[in-house]
C-alpha cells in the first residue's frame, strides 16, 4: 500500500480554525467522524487525550502527530491539517505547531496499512518534506509532496539494502581500522504507529551524516521488525534504546547502552550516537536470570507507586483464584441449601472441594507474584513457599498466643497479611542476593539461577517466616478477625459504608481495589465468618451501584445524556447485575465532578443498609447472580435498588441537559 492511499483531500484542513490544543483535536475529530473514519467521537477523543497524557505528540519543529489505534476507528487513514498562525500544543520544543497529522488505525489494522503509516511517519523526519508541506496551498499539492518523497525513500532504501549486502559480503576482508563503527538500537512507543518509525529514521539519518552504521530494530504495531542479530549486537560499539515501553534487554549484556524516551530518538539522535562514540554510556549488566524485559533507565517511581505496582501484580494474579474458587464455593452452598442431600450431595462435595482448592492457592499466588514483580523469576519460588507458610504454619512458637483481646490461646496461620509480608520479603531478598553475587566470575554464572538463588532464597524466606513473620502476623490476624466478629451494628455500618463508598471513588482503581482486597482478605481468612460475608456484601453493592445509577439516569433522564451515553447505559443494566463496576467509568471520565460524588453517595447509603440489615453474601463476586446465598436476600436487593436510584437521581438532576434531540 502506498502512502497516497491513506491520504484524501476530504481528510485535509488547509486552514485550521482552532486556537488551542483542545479545539484542534475536536476540529480534526469532527472531520474524522464526518468522513466515516471514526464511529464514536467521544471515545476516540478520549483515546487521543490518553496518548497525549502519556507524552505529548507535539514532536517539535512545528509538527504534531496525534494518533490512536482502537475499536472506535473504522479504517486506517491520515488527516492532514495546517494552522498558518500556529497553536500551542505543548510541543517538546515549546514552539507552536503548524502541521498536524492525525493518524488513525483500527484495532484490527492489517500490516499493509501499518507499513504505510510507518513509512509516512519516517518521512516527517525529512526537513525538505516538512518545508514543502508548510508551503502547500491545496490538498492535491500535499498528496504530490508525499508521492515524490515516498518514491525517493523507496529508491534510497533499496540502495541502502544493496550497500549493506555488498558490505556484508566483503566485511571479513576489510581491515578493522577501515570499518565504520556500528551502533545498534531499538525504538518503541506505546501505540507503535508513529514515533517508533520516526525515531528509527532519525537515528539512521544522523548516523549516515556522522559516518556511523546504525541498525535499528522497531517494536511497533506490526510487532518486531528489523530484529537485531546476535552477530550485530556482538559487533556493535554500543546500543541506543529509544523506547516508552519494555524491550528485550538481556541480549545487550556487557554493551554500552543509552536508554531514553522515544522522543529523544526523534529530536536528539546526534547526541545519543555521540554518547556511544565518546564512551559516555554506562555498561549494561543483565543478570542471567533476568526476564526478557527491563525497566532500566526509566524514570524512577515514588516509593508508594512502586509498592502499589508490586502489590497490584500479586493481586491481579490472585483474583482468578478468589473469583473462581469463591464462585464454585458459592454454587456449592446453593446446592447444599436448595437440593436434596445437603452436605452429602455429591455435587456439593465436588464443587466445595474444587473451590476450596482454588482458595488454598490464593495467598501463595499473591506472595509469589509480588515477589516476582520485585525480584524477577528467581523470586517466584521463595515467594510461593513464603505464601504457603503463611497459610499453614503458625511459626516457631506454634502459632499459640494469649491476648486480652482474644481471651484464650488460639492457633492460627498468619494468613493474608503474612502472605503480603512474604511476597515483599522474598522479592527484596532476591534483589539483595543478585547484588551480592553480581561480582562472581562468569565461569560460575550458571550456578546463580540453578543453585544459589533457589537454595538461599528458600532458606532465608523460611527462616524469616518461621521465626518472625508468622509469630507476629498470626497474632495480628487473630486480633483483626476477633475485632471484626465482635463489632456491633453501629460500628459495622460505619465500616460497610466506607468500604462501599470506596468502591465508587475510582471504579477499579487503587481505592476500589483497596476496599475489595480488605473484604476478600477477611473472607479468605475465614470464609465461614458472618462479618466477612457482610463485608463482601458491602463491596459488592458498592460496586453495583455506579453502573445501575448510570443505567437509571440514561433511561429516565434522557435529555441529560448524549446518544452514545444512552447506548452505554443499556449495557450497564447487565454490568450492574453482574458486579462489573467498570461500566460506569466512561460516565465518570466525561463528568467526574458530578458522576463520582453521586455514585459515592449512593454506594455509601447502600453499604450502610448492608451493615444495618446484616446482609451477608459468602461469595467474592457475582453480583445478583449469587443472591440466593445472601443471608438477607431482600435486604441485598433493596440496598442496591435504593443506593442506585439515589445516585442516579442525584447525578441526573445535577447534570445539564444536552443539546441534541434525545429521541433521535
XYZ file of C-alpha atoms in Angstrom:
664
model
C 0.000 0.000 0.000
C 1.199 3.498 -0.895
C 1.037 6.490 1.413
C -1.269 8.256 -1.037
C -3.874 5.539 -0.323
C -4.067 6.780 3.262
C -4.399 10.420 2.232
C -7.548 12.015 0.885
C -8.427 15.606 0.003
C -11.568 15.079 2.091
C -9.373 14.494 5.170
C -7.407 17.728 4.948
C -7.887 21.051 6.681
C -5.704 23.644 4.981
C -6.694 26.415 7.410
C -7.339 25.087 10.909
C -9.646 27.446 12.822
C -8.706 26.153 16.279
C -6.579 28.287 18.584
C -5.956 25.759 21.392
C -4.870 22.117 21.611
C -8.324 21.036 22.787
C -10.054 22.861 19.950
C -7.604 21.437 17.383
C -8.243 17.828 18.481
C -12.003 18.423 18.429
C -11.955 20.064 14.975
C -9.933 17.213 13.496
C -12.076 14.583 15.220
C -15.231 16.220 13.816
C -13.892 15.737 10.299
C -12.856 12.138 11.056
C -16.451 11.376 12.074
C -17.951 13.242 9.126
C -15.825 11.182 6.722
C -16.705 7.870 8.381
C -13.198 7.185 9.696
C -14.314 7.250 13.354
C -17.503 5.666 14.714
C -17.537 7.117 18.245
C -16.197 10.641 18.547
C -16.277 10.918 22.340
C -14.368 7.673 22.889
C -11.971 8.499 20.057
C -11.144 11.895 21.564
C -10.608 10.236 24.954
C -8.112 7.836 23.353
C -6.287 10.742 21.699
C -6.031 12.538 25.043
C -4.916 9.342 26.770
C -1.958 9.235 24.363
C -1.226 12.944 24.871
C -1.211 12.451 28.650
C 1.431 9.724 28.328
C 3.698 12.104 26.403
C 2.937 14.905 24.006
C 2.750 14.077 20.310
C 3.940 17.586 19.530
C 7.391 16.373 18.484
C 8.855 19.801 17.725
C 9.794 21.653 14.558
C 6.168 22.722 14.209
C 4.780 19.172 13.896
C 2.223 17.228 15.960
C 1.145 13.649 15.336
C -1.893 12.798 17.494
C -2.673 9.150 16.891
C -4.759 6.238 18.085
C -5.427 2.614 17.307
C -8.652 1.148 18.725
C -12.132 -0.205 18.029
C -13.615 3.270 17.597
C -11.786 3.650 14.273
C -13.213 2.153 11.070
C -10.226 2.384 8.744
C -6.589 3.375 8.596
C -6.177 6.971 7.481
C -4.152 10.137 7.936
C -5.818 13.502 8.436
C -3.608 16.446 7.473
C -4.269 19.870 8.961
C -2.360 23.124 8.773
C -2.511 26.117 11.067
C -0.780 29.139 9.483
C -0.741 31.026 12.813
C 0.352 28.025 14.861
C -1.159 26.501 18.003
C 0.333 25.944 21.455
C 0.221 22.130 21.520
C 2.547 21.531 24.472
C 5.238 20.530 21.973
C 8.587 19.251 23.219
C 10.450 22.312 21.937
C 7.844 24.711 23.328
C 7.155 26.153 19.867
C 3.746 26.489 18.160
C 2.585 23.651 15.935
C 1.708 24.376 12.299
C 1.384 20.892 10.784
C -0.897 18.198 12.205
C -1.049 14.552 11.184
C -3.881 12.740 12.953
C -3.048 9.083 12.342
C -5.780 6.506 12.859
C -5.693 2.722 12.664
C -8.488 0.283 13.561
C -7.821 -2.317 16.240
C -7.516 -4.995 13.566
C -5.478 -2.998 11.050
C -3.503 -5.244 8.699
C 0.220 -4.977 8.070
C -0.137 -3.212 4.717
C -1.863 -0.260 6.388
C 0.560 -0.263 9.296
C 3.584 -0.321 6.981
C 2.246 2.662 5.061
C 1.639 4.562 8.318
C 5.166 3.717 9.448
C 6.643 4.975 6.187
C 4.684 8.223 6.376
C 5.934 8.781 9.913
C 9.540 8.284 8.831
C 9.153 10.843 6.007
C 8.382 13.593 8.500
C 11.998 13.488 9.639
C 12.959 14.945 6.245
C 13.146 18.755 6.587
C 12.583 19.219 2.848
C 9.251 17.416 3.124
C 8.239 19.468 6.167
C 9.115 22.778 4.494
C 7.232 21.794 1.336
C 4.164 20.895 3.383
C 4.274 24.230 5.208
C 4.202 25.982 1.832
C 1.487 23.767 0.291
C -1.708 25.556 -0.735
C -4.023 22.699 -1.664
C -4.778 19.071 -0.671
C -3.608 17.880 -4.083
C -0.258 19.548 -3.548
C 0.101 17.788 -0.162
C -0.527 14.397 -1.791
C 2.007 15.126 -4.559
C 4.646 16.050 -1.956
C 4.206 12.690 -0.215
C 4.166 10.743 -3.502
C 7.504 12.251 -4.508
C 9.034 11.806 -1.053
C 7.867 8.177 -0.894
C 9.387 7.373 -4.279
C 12.708 8.904 -3.224
C 12.670 6.984 0.063
C 11.910 3.690 -1.669
C 14.848 4.238 -4.016
C 17.130 5.196 -1.131
C 16.047 2.175 0.949
C 16.774 -0.126 -1.990
C 20.221 1.398 -2.483
C 20.953 1.127 1.253
C 19.917 -2.544 1.288
C 22.202 -3.326 -1.639
C 25.039 -1.422 0.003
C 24.590 -3.373 3.260
C 24.548 -6.630 1.336
C 27.735 -5.716 -0.511
C 29.410 -4.569 2.708
C 28.442 -7.797 4.455
C 29.979 -9.900 1.696
C 33.368 -8.204 1.954
C 33.463 -7.172 5.618
C 35.807 -10.015 6.545
C 38.421 -8.659 4.149
C 38.149 -5.078 5.383
C 40.789 -4.084 7.956
C 39.316 -3.263 11.332
C 40.684 0.275 11.226
C 38.798 0.908 7.964
C 35.412 -0.320 9.144
C 32.746 2.182 10.131
C 31.665 1.875 13.760
C 28.361 0.052 14.188
C 25.688 1.165 16.636
C 22.517 -0.846 17.136
C 19.316 0.117 18.849
C 15.633 -0.395 19.496
C 12.813 2.116 19.101
C 9.321 1.637 20.521
C 6.362 3.732 21.584
C 3.082 2.838 23.257
C 0.857 2.737 20.160
C 3.647 1.878 17.741
C 2.290 3.639 14.669
C 4.291 6.872 14.525
C 7.094 7.694 16.965
C 8.661 4.226 16.682
C 9.475 4.684 12.996
C 10.316 8.372 13.208
C 12.955 7.609 15.834
C 14.358 4.798 13.677
C 14.645 7.079 10.642
C 16.149 9.938 12.664
C 18.863 7.733 14.183
C 19.786 6.137 10.848
C 19.993 9.522 9.115
C 22.081 11.036 11.893
C 24.403 8.021 11.726
C 24.968 8.492 7.987
C 25.945 12.127 8.480
C 28.386 11.104 11.240
C 29.945 8.220 9.303
C 28.400 5.575 11.558
C 26.442 2.474 10.567
C 23.216 2.431 12.580
C 20.922 -0.603 12.707
C 17.583 -0.119 14.464
C 15.036 -2.724 15.484
C 11.449 -1.434 15.751
C 8.879 -2.703 18.241
C 5.804 -1.179 16.635
C 2.226 -2.094 15.882
C 3.432 -4.682 13.346
C 5.479 -6.424 16.016
C 9.266 -6.635 15.983
C 10.785 -5.586 12.643
C 14.427 -5.484 11.521
C 15.297 -7.677 14.501
C 18.915 -7.342 15.593
C 21.015 -10.459 15.161
C 23.414 -11.752 17.833
C 26.292 -11.044 15.413
C 25.250 -7.391 15.016
C 24.922 -6.931 18.760
C 28.316 -8.535 19.337
C 29.966 -6.309 16.731
C 28.248 -3.092 17.853
C 30.139 -0.440 19.758
C 27.023 0.365 21.763
C 23.252 0.263 21.943
C 20.612 3.008 21.853
C 17.223 2.212 23.399
C 14.707 4.934 22.479
C 11.550 3.447 23.916
C 8.473 4.162 26.007
C 7.797 0.501 26.760
C 9.678 -2.636 27.779
C 12.058 -4.221 25.289
C 14.205 -7.352 25.281
C 17.253 -6.252 27.303
C 19.373 -9.239 28.497
C 20.841 -9.701 24.990
C 22.709 -6.385 25.453
C 24.631 -7.613 28.492
C 28.123 -6.105 28.622
C 27.454 -3.409 25.988
C 27.373 0.344 26.436
C 23.670 1.193 26.486
C 21.882 4.542 26.311
C 18.239 4.350 27.434
C 15.982 7.301 26.616
C 12.312 8.022 25.765
C 11.394 7.536 22.125
C 11.075 11.291 21.526
C 14.783 11.688 22.275
C 15.469 9.354 19.372
C 13.475 11.736 17.166
C 14.788 15.040 18.476
C 18.318 14.245 19.701
C 19.685 11.383 17.572
C 23.109 13.014 17.152
C 23.581 13.366 20.914
C 22.619 9.736 21.548
C 25.105 8.495 18.959
C 27.820 10.757 20.377
C 27.258 9.289 23.845
C 28.145 5.867 22.421
C 31.077 7.073 20.320
C 32.571 9.027 23.235
C 32.105 6.148 25.702
C 29.756 8.171 27.893
C 27.144 5.428 28.108
C 27.153 3.047 31.097
C 27.789 -0.668 30.675
C 24.577 -2.654 30.908
C 24.727 -5.685 33.216
C 21.900 -8.175 32.769
C 21.579 -10.898 35.331
C 21.498 -14.265 33.608
C 18.161 -14.988 35.240
C 16.576 -11.669 34.395
C 13.382 -11.600 32.420
C 13.397 -10.538 28.815
C 12.040 -7.135 29.659
C 13.772 -4.474 31.646
C 12.856 -1.063 33.013
C 16.462 0.081 33.438
C 16.947 3.706 32.658
C 13.307 4.602 33.061
C 12.300 7.430 35.331
C 12.166 6.064 38.866
C 8.767 5.822 40.525
C 7.996 7.043 44.010
C 8.075 4.603 46.926
C 4.315 4.272 47.202
C 3.865 3.988 43.434
C 6.439 1.192 43.387
C 4.788 -0.641 46.278
C 1.393 -0.277 44.606
C 2.740 -1.666 41.316
C 4.156 -4.757 43.027
C 1.010 -5.219 45.107
C -1.236 -4.985 42.026
C 0.908 -7.589 40.271
C 0.178 -10.016 43.086
C -3.489 -9.114 43.329
C -4.097 -9.402 39.568
C -2.737 -12.960 39.639
C -4.625 -13.766 42.828
C -8.086 -12.557 41.732
C -8.859 -15.520 39.419
C -8.310 -17.851 42.368
C -10.593 -15.761 44.595
C -13.301 -15.369 41.983
C -13.144 -18.879 40.511
C -12.818 -20.606 43.859
C -15.290 -18.311 45.566
C -17.988 -18.703 42.932
C -17.676 -22.503 42.935
C -17.917 -22.478 46.715
C -20.950 -20.204 46.436
C -22.613 -22.588 43.982
C -21.844 -25.465 46.327
C -23.671 -23.648 49.137
C -26.690 -23.208 46.848
C -26.634 -26.941 46.176
C -26.322 -27.634 49.906
C -29.233 -25.352 50.824
C -31.670 -25.993 47.994
C -31.071 -29.556 46.773
C -31.600 -32.968 48.302
C -28.776 -34.483 50.282
C -27.436 -31.233 51.719
C -23.804 -31.572 52.741
C -23.776 -35.158 51.479
C -24.860 -34.227 47.963
C -22.075 -35.319 45.539
C -22.376 -32.051 43.613
C -21.885 -30.064 46.826
C -18.831 -32.119 47.803
C -17.237 -31.777 44.367
C -17.899 -28.036 43.941
C -16.934 -27.196 47.515
C -13.669 -29.125 47.277
C -12.794 -27.532 43.935
C -13.496 -24.062 45.314
C -11.501 -24.722 48.472
C -8.549 -25.976 46.429
C -8.506 -22.742 44.419
C -8.786 -20.734 47.642
C -5.825 -22.632 49.081
C -3.637 -21.167 46.326
C -4.808 -17.590 46.856
C -2.243 -16.359 49.385
C 0.714 -18.331 47.906
C -0.024 -16.896 44.443
C -0.367 -13.392 45.870
C 3.010 -13.664 47.597
C 4.691 -15.354 44.605
C 3.775 -12.667 42.097
C 4.531 -9.766 44.412
C 7.969 -11.325 44.810
C 8.317 -11.949 41.060
C 7.402 -8.319 40.315
C 10.228 -7.160 42.604
C 12.968 -9.751 42.034
C 12.030 -11.292 38.663
C 11.677 -15.028 38.072
C 14.185 -16.214 40.748
C 11.965 -14.659 43.432
C 8.861 -16.590 42.353
C 9.632 -19.832 44.212
C 10.630 -18.226 47.562
C 7.537 -16.031 47.349
C 5.327 -19.029 46.683
C 6.752 -21.008 49.612
C 6.572 -17.988 51.920
C 2.916 -17.504 50.984
C 2.226 -21.196 51.571
C 3.862 -20.989 55.009
C 1.585 -18.042 55.795
C -1.451 -20.270 55.222
C -0.201 -23.370 57.051
C 2.381 -22.815 59.759
C 1.926 -20.786 62.912
C 5.653 -20.289 63.369
C 8.419 -21.160 65.782
C 6.142 -20.681 68.775
C 3.391 -22.965 67.478
C 1.119 -20.129 66.492
C -0.297 -20.088 70.034
C -0.998 -16.750 71.688
C -2.672 -15.427 74.772
C -4.027 -11.945 74.310
C -6.615 -9.962 76.248
C -8.462 -9.141 73.064
C -8.984 -12.835 72.438
C -9.041 -14.108 75.977
C -7.785 -17.588 75.133
C -4.978 -19.494 73.498
C -5.632 -19.893 69.800
C -3.623 -21.325 66.915
C -3.733 -19.504 63.581
C -1.661 -19.044 60.440
C -0.655 -15.501 59.525
C -2.982 -15.581 56.517
C -3.436 -12.767 54.035
C -1.256 -10.272 55.914
C 1.526 -12.813 56.297
C 1.305 -13.525 52.571
C 1.777 -9.833 51.783
C 4.839 -9.723 54.003
C 6.181 -12.939 52.442
C 5.864 -11.538 48.938
C 7.729 -8.311 49.627
C 10.384 -10.058 51.707
C 11.047 -12.726 49.085
C 11.284 -10.121 46.328
C 13.775 -7.904 48.117
C 15.758 -10.912 49.367
C 16.335 -11.826 45.728
C 17.299 -8.251 44.844
C 19.872 -8.394 47.660
C 21.210 -11.791 46.551
C 21.644 -10.518 42.995
C 23.737 -7.619 44.253
C 25.808 -9.891 46.490
C 26.599 -12.301 43.638
C 26.988 -9.674 40.905
C 30.794 -9.895 41.052
C 31.066 -13.663 40.714
C 33.278 -14.888 37.838
C 31.464 -15.570 34.577
C 32.597 -19.181 34.764
C 30.129 -19.768 37.608
C 27.360 -17.559 36.175
C 25.117 -20.573 35.570
C 25.207 -21.522 39.252
C 23.207 -18.478 40.303
C 19.771 -19.316 38.847
C 20.186 -23.067 39.193
C 21.729 -23.335 42.667
C 22.470 -20.180 44.657
C 19.209 -18.277 44.229
C 16.813 -21.195 44.873
C 18.650 -22.572 47.907
C 19.497 -19.304 49.643
C 16.201 -17.678 48.703
C 14.221 -20.559 50.161
C 16.390 -20.820 53.270
C 16.149 -17.116 54.118
C 12.396 -16.748 53.493
C 11.697 -19.916 55.501
C 13.716 -18.608 58.449
C 12.005 -15.217 58.322
C 8.522 -16.712 58.032
C 9.052 -19.314 60.726
C 10.755 -17.146 63.336
C 9.477 -13.613 62.635
C 6.587 -13.136 60.205
C 4.236 -15.931 61.255
C 4.634 -15.384 65.031
C 3.914 -11.650 64.604
C 1.202 -11.713 61.948
C -0.635 -14.692 63.400
C -1.424 -12.577 66.436
C -2.373 -9.565 64.305
C -4.555 -11.753 62.110
C -6.374 -13.203 65.107
C -6.862 -9.758 66.625
C -8.365 -8.361 63.420
C -10.628 -11.380 62.981
C -11.807 -11.121 66.586
C -12.373 -7.365 66.232
C -14.458 -7.781 63.076
C -16.534 -10.597 64.512
C -17.259 -8.646 67.699
C -18.338 -5.398 66.003
C -21.710 -4.022 66.959
C -24.269 -2.944 64.353
C -23.359 0.757 64.535
C -19.624 0.222 64.044
C -20.251 -2.398 61.383
C -22.497 0.014 59.456
C -19.762 2.652 59.510
C -17.237 0.178 58.118
C -19.592 -1.097 55.401
C -20.448 2.499 54.433
C -16.773 3.380 53.976
C -15.964 0.204 52.037
C -18.942 0.612 49.699
C -18.199 4.292 49.046
C -14.566 3.456 48.268
C -15.765 1.122 45.512
C -17.249 4.135 43.715
C -14.352 6.583 44.087
C -12.281 5.331 41.147
C -14.308 2.301 39.943
C -11.469 -0.165 39.551
C -8.542 1.984 40.670
C -6.497 1.978 43.899
C -9.370 2.895 46.265
C -11.690 0.349 44.703
C -9.011 -2.352 44.853
C -8.102 -1.489 48.458
C -11.714 -1.929 49.588
C -12.135 -5.176 47.677
C -8.836 -6.619 48.908
C -9.710 -5.756 52.522
C -13.060 -7.547 52.298
C -11.787 -10.519 50.294
C -8.817 -10.842 52.678
C -11.175 -11.091 55.641
C -13.279 -13.591 53.695
C -10.210 -15.654 52.757
C -9.050 -15.769 56.377
C -12.416 -17.153 57.474
C -14.925 -17.996 54.702
C -17.490 -19.039 57.342
C -17.329 -15.709 59.184
C -20.644 -13.831 59.294
C -18.849 -10.484 59.402
C -16.631 -11.366 56.430
C -19.762 -12.191 54.422
C -21.220 -8.785 55.354
C -18.036 -7.024 54.228
C -18.178 -8.913 50.915
C -21.803 -7.818 50.516
C -20.791 -4.204 51.207
C -18.151 -4.079 48.480
C -20.487 -5.943 46.141
C -23.343 -3.434 46.491
C -20.847 -0.560 46.434
C -19.552 -1.782 43.082
C -23.018 -2.478 41.637
C -24.493 0.968 42.329
C -22.434 3.036 39.791
C -23.381 1.031 36.667
C -27.009 0.759 37.827
C -27.087 4.510 38.591
C -25.901 5.402 35.084
C -28.378 2.927 33.589
C -31.213 4.536 35.575
C -30.099 8.028 34.606
C -29.838 7.316 30.883
C -33.226 5.541 30.901
C -35.321 8.059 32.840
C -33.450 11.333 32.228
C -32.670 11.028 28.528
C -32.304 14.772 27.950
C -29.284 14.832 30.291
C -27.212 12.301 28.334
C -25.773 12.089 24.835
C -26.843 9.454 22.332
C -23.650 7.451 22.958
C -24.117 7.632 26.737
C -27.683 6.352 26.406
C -26.410 3.392 24.383
C -23.779 2.635 27.026
C -26.421 2.939 29.730
C -28.365 -0.004 28.306
C -25.405 -2.372 28.759
C -24.913 -1.106 32.321
C -28.099 -2.883 33.418
C -26.338 -6.171 32.756
C -22.951 -4.986 34.066
C -24.503 -3.762 37.309
C -26.368 -7.050 37.764
C -23.018 -8.846 37.404
C -20.975 -6.584 39.766
C -18.866 -5.067 36.968
C -18.278 -1.507 38.152
C -16.167 -0.557 35.130
C -19.326 0.066 33.068
C -19.646 3.438 34.793
C -16.090 4.573 34.002
C -16.914 6.355 30.689
C -19.521 8.442 32.523
C -17.075 9.243 35.329
C -14.358 10.261 32.860
C -16.731 12.509 30.912
C -18.160 14.262 34.008
C -16.179 13.327 37.148
C -17.381 16.291 39.213
C -20.988 15.082 39.148
C -20.820 11.337 38.498
C -18.261 10.300 41.136
C -19.773 12.176 44.138
C -23.260 10.967 43.179
C -22.115 7.353 42.959
C -20.185 7.625 46.226
C -23.323 8.835 47.992
C -25.441 6.045 46.508
C -22.835 3.355 47.195
C -22.267 4.625 50.731
C -26.005 4.517 51.520
C -26.232 1.003 50.062
C -23.254 -0.073 52.203
C -24.811 1.422 55.330
C -28.011 -0.542 54.726
C -25.987 -3.724 54.343
C -24.425 -3.143 57.768
C -27.703 -2.193 59.430
C -29.666 -5.091 57.941
C -26.759 -7.551 58.373
C -26.801 -8.571 54.730
C -24.135 -11.224 54.148
C -23.018 -12.734 50.842
C -20.433 -15.529 51.284
C -19.026 -15.143 47.762
C -16.294 -12.817 46.465
C -18.007 -11.977 43.171
C -21.150 -12.490 41.134
C -23.482 -9.588 41.935
C -27.133 -10.615 41.854
C -26.215 -13.970 40.320
C -25.207 -15.146 43.801
C -28.192 -13.543 45.547
C -29.597 -16.954 46.623
C -26.659 -17.101 49.056
C -27.498 -13.819 50.759
C -28.372 -14.119 54.432
C -30.965 -11.370 53.888
C -31.857 -11.601 50.211
C -34.455 -8.811 50.245
C -32.060 -6.572 52.127
C -29.451 -7.316 49.461
C -31.778 -6.306 46.636
C -33.206 -3.279 48.435
C -29.821 -1.840 49.434
C -28.688 -1.894 45.791
C -32.003 -0.549 44.478
C -32.158 2.310 46.996
C -28.497 3.272 46.516
C -28.745 3.092 42.713
C -31.930 5.170 42.478
C -30.488 7.762 44.846
C -27.221 8.006 42.876
C -28.997 8.029 39.505
C -31.400 10.804 40.527
C -28.716 12.989 42.134
C -26.411 12.570 39.149
C -29.103 13.251 36.563
C -30.694 16.204 38.350
C -27.241 17.691 38.764
C -26.289 17.364 35.089
C -27.254 19.958 32.488
C -29.438 18.999 29.512
C -27.553 18.113 26.321
C -28.252 19.996 23.104
C -29.044 17.016 20.852
C -32.511 15.537 20.392
C -32.946 12.757 22.981
C -35.338 10.828 20.706
C -33.142 10.663 17.611
